[in-house]
Structures are given as C-alpha cells and as structure tokens.
C-alpha cells in the first residue's frame, strides 16, 4: 500500500477523524484530550528469565536526573518529583535509553488540569511516561523497565498500576494491553485559555485553572461492579 493510500485509510478511520477534529479545534484555541483509563496487573514473577546484558536499570532521584536525557521540560520533571514520583532509567553503555515513572498514590497531571486517584488506595499505584528511545524499541528495554518497576510494586504491596493513555497513542495501548491491561474508564477534557471542562468518573466538572482541581478516581474494580 502506498504512503498516500495509508494516509487516506488512516484519516478515514475513527482515530483519523478524531485527529483531524482535534487539529481543527486547536486552530480556534480549543484543546481537546480524550484518555483511556486503564489498569494493569502487577505480575507475580519477572517477565524476563534472563535480563539482557549491557542494559542496566536504576532508580534516579531528582539530584541525579539530567534534563538533557529525555525530551521533557525541567519544570515538569521537578513537578513530578515533588509529588513523590519514582523514575527508573534504562542505561545502555552508560547512555540513557528509556524511562518509566511511578507514583504510589494520587497523581496531578501536567498535560491537563486534574488529579488522578488510583483506587483502592494501597493496592494501586499510578504509572506514566513510559518512554523508550526510537533505536531501542525493538529490544527488551521496555520489558526490563517494567520488570524493575514491578519488583518494586510487589515489594510494597501493590497489585495493580493504573494510567491514562491518549486515544491517539495506539502504540502505547497495544503495549499495555500485551501486559494484561484493561480499560476501566474514560476521561475527556476541553481547554480554552484558563478555562477547562472535564468529563469522566465523577461526572462533569468546570474549573478555572489554579482555582480548583477536579479529581478522577480510577477504580481497578469498576468493570466488575
């Protein structure tokens, strides 16, 4: 299939139409985000029986993290650490090639204005920004990052990790689904300047940024209920 035919096929799909709608709204100053809320079980054992040689994973604290490692603003990294987030970084020959973040409790988003609350408390952590460098995406970096994070989660009594995935990021959803993740909800946000309307678990919420903060509970047992 030619590139033009692939592009036409994508734009005619539901995902493609949503992408075009989001771009059109952005032109008039409206930002729209639609997230899948997912829950992923913490497996009882490592996924890899033999870690790959030459690849090391370390938990990196704020004093050691270097802003040039990944395409993330320093202000955002500082914001994450202030919330108690833990960052695991994968190194190949001493070069950082991937990262994975976990918060063992509620997480205030940096892309939209809200706080996600993984529930039940103490059983569910929050994961975000799982990143692997382009030239390492066909290696076992992704799995080794998760093995390392899962070992920490098991040690601290967590049985699940929850997260949000942009509906345009199909690659991320497939990766999580391959590890047993399932959708437990959805959240939609509209932003215009300092005004935000959100809809998700808990209903509709309007706020002016900086004055109130909607909270969205991500309940891993919601589907069963």
XYZ file of C-alpha atoms in Angstrom:
225
model
C 0.000 0.000 0.000
C 1.418 3.389 -0.981
C 2.039 6.111 1.556
C -0.857 8.180 0.172
C -3.260 5.230 0.437
C -2.103 4.520 4.004
C -2.658 8.162 4.938
C -6.115 8.178 3.327
C -7.023 4.962 5.153
C -5.896 6.408 8.485
C -7.758 9.704 8.046
C -10.958 7.854 7.151
C -10.774 5.732 10.316
C -12.365 6.755 13.618
C -8.926 7.584 15.020
C -8.065 9.638 11.959
C -11.304 11.600 12.123
C -10.693 12.316 15.801
C -7.167 13.516 14.977
C -8.500 15.913 12.334
C -11.177 17.207 14.691
C -8.588 17.853 17.405
C -6.354 19.733 14.967
C -9.302 21.825 13.770
C -10.278 22.744 17.335
C -6.679 23.729 18.093
C -6.819 26.269 15.278
C -9.508 28.196 17.172
C -7.752 27.863 20.526
C -9.619 24.854 21.921
C -7.542 21.923 23.133
C -9.294 18.582 23.497
C -7.914 15.462 25.144
C -9.530 12.077 25.379
C -7.922 9.447 27.587
C -8.481 5.764 28.158
C -8.171 4.951 31.855
C -6.537 1.564 32.181
C -5.484 -0.860 34.909
C -2.562 -3.256 34.536
C -1.903 -6.147 36.940
C 1.428 -6.483 38.690
C 2.631 -9.977 37.705
C 3.832 -12.351 40.444
C 7.123 -13.053 38.647
C 9.522 -11.227 36.271
C 8.642 -11.312 32.579
C 12.270 -11.908 31.561
C 14.029 -15.053 32.754
C 17.420 -13.588 31.836
C 17.985 -9.820 31.805
C 19.780 -8.628 28.644
C 23.474 -7.925 29.077
C 24.657 -4.360 28.618
C 21.356 -2.908 29.799
C 21.026 -1.568 33.333
C 18.048 -0.021 35.139
C 18.442 2.405 38.036
C 16.030 4.437 40.139
C 17.119 8.048 39.608
C 16.463 10.720 42.214
C 15.972 14.436 41.495
C 19.585 15.253 42.341
C 20.874 12.788 39.732
C 18.347 13.304 36.926
C 19.762 15.250 33.976
C 17.432 17.434 31.929
C 19.082 16.511 28.623
C 18.332 12.802 28.928
C 14.767 12.877 27.572
C 12.568 15.473 25.815
C 10.822 16.662 28.987
C 10.967 20.229 30.422
C 12.843 20.638 33.700
C 9.779 22.249 35.311
C 7.718 19.127 34.574
C 10.398 16.805 35.982
C 10.573 18.877 39.178
C 6.765 18.825 39.416
C 6.786 15.020 39.252
C 9.430 14.574 41.914
C 7.602 16.942 44.273
C 4.657 14.530 44.112
C 6.807 11.643 45.284
C 7.273 10.071 41.862
C 9.929 7.430 41.286
C 11.796 7.375 37.963
C 13.554 4.287 36.650
C 16.009 4.972 33.831
C 17.431 2.361 31.453
C 21.092 2.756 30.501
C 22.833 1.090 27.567
C 26.610 1.558 27.737
C 26.013 4.364 30.253
C 23.671 6.184 27.842
C 20.055 6.747 28.966
C 17.709 4.982 26.533
C 14.389 4.791 28.358
C 12.445 5.641 31.484
C 9.336 4.708 33.450
C 7.654 6.748 36.201
C 5.549 5.500 39.115
C 3.651 7.418 41.808
C 2.475 5.266 44.738
C -0.691 7.327 45.141
C -2.648 10.210 43.563
C -1.003 11.989 40.639
C -1.592 15.554 39.488
C -1.406 15.646 35.707
C 0.865 18.027 33.825
C -0.892 17.847 30.440
C -4.398 18.675 31.711
C -5.643 20.134 34.987
C -6.740 17.253 37.223
C -5.639 14.766 39.833
C -5.947 11.066 39.063
C -6.574 8.878 42.109
C -5.762 5.170 41.673
C -8.152 3.075 43.749
C -8.270 1.075 46.003
C -5.636 3.040 47.894
C -2.600 0.944 48.787
C -3.351 -1.671 46.151
C -2.995 0.501 43.047
C -0.143 2.803 42.013
C -0.056 5.214 39.049
C 2.341 4.815 36.107
C 3.084 7.375 33.413
C 5.545 8.491 30.754
C 6.940 5.096 29.779
C 9.500 6.122 27.175
C 11.990 4.132 25.083
C 14.348 5.730 22.565
C 13.449 5.029 18.937
C 16.516 2.880 18.213
C 15.844 0.713 21.302
C 12.175 -0.084 20.705
C 12.881 -3.480 19.152
C 14.976 -4.524 22.144
C 13.899 -5.748 25.589
C 14.319 -2.321 27.176
C 10.562 -1.833 27.639
C 10.102 -5.193 29.359
C 13.139 -4.765 31.603
C 11.863 -1.361 32.735
C 8.572 -2.967 33.699
C 10.272 -5.904 35.416
C 12.207 -3.450 37.578
C 9.161 -1.327 38.409
C 7.023 -4.415 39.069
C 9.595 -5.769 41.529
C 9.292 -2.509 43.496
C 5.484 -2.615 43.295
C 5.348 -6.205 44.586
C 7.739 -5.360 47.421
C 5.470 -2.512 48.522
C 2.220 -4.481 48.308
C 0.779 -3.062 45.079
C -1.286 -5.433 42.940
C -2.135 -3.060 40.089
C -0.893 0.031 38.362
C -3.277 2.451 36.641
C -2.624 5.019 33.945
C -4.192 7.183 31.276
C -3.486 6.721 27.571
C -4.295 9.280 24.883
C -6.670 7.606 22.427
C -4.392 8.722 19.579
C -1.493 6.763 21.088
C -2.437 3.323 19.782
C 1.128 2.031 20.206
C 1.012 2.697 23.952
C -2.368 1.000 24.310
C -1.155 -2.097 22.461
C 1.956 -2.278 24.656
C -0.094 -2.036 27.849
C -2.711 -4.494 26.579
C 0.033 -7.023 25.818
C 0.901 -6.879 29.535
C -2.667 -7.563 30.626
C -4.036 -4.014 30.888
C -7.765 -3.439 30.553
C -9.827 -0.292 30.194
C -11.731 0.757 33.326
C -12.936 4.183 32.250
C -12.508 7.246 30.089
C -11.856 10.948 30.656
C -12.359 13.855 28.253
C -11.023 17.407 28.663
C -11.676 20.654 26.800
C -9.370 23.622 27.406
C -9.830 27.222 26.274
C -7.301 29.589 27.815
C -7.619 29.280 31.590
C -10.985 27.524 31.376
C -11.397 23.749 31.426
C -14.355 21.402 31.211
C -13.739 17.759 32.030
C -15.915 14.680 31.926
C -15.103 11.310 33.393
C -15.639 9.264 36.511
C -17.477 11.619 38.856
C -19.328 13.447 36.081
C -18.933 16.879 34.505
C -16.608 19.463 36.044
C -15.811 23.075 35.132
C -12.837 24.923 36.558
C -10.609 27.937 36.090
C -7.009 26.788 36.198
C -5.401 27.434 39.545
C -8.705 27.842 41.415
C -9.984 24.275 41.652
C -8.716 20.845 40.730
C -11.038 18.055 39.571
C -10.270 14.602 40.918
C -10.870 11.489 38.854
C -10.926 8.146 40.647
C -9.522 5.300 38.551
C -11.033 2.217 40.156
C -9.479 -1.068 39.005
C -12.611 -2.909 40.189
C -15.006 -0.621 38.287
C -15.558 -3.121 35.486
C -16.516 -5.853 37.935
C -19.001 -3.555 39.663
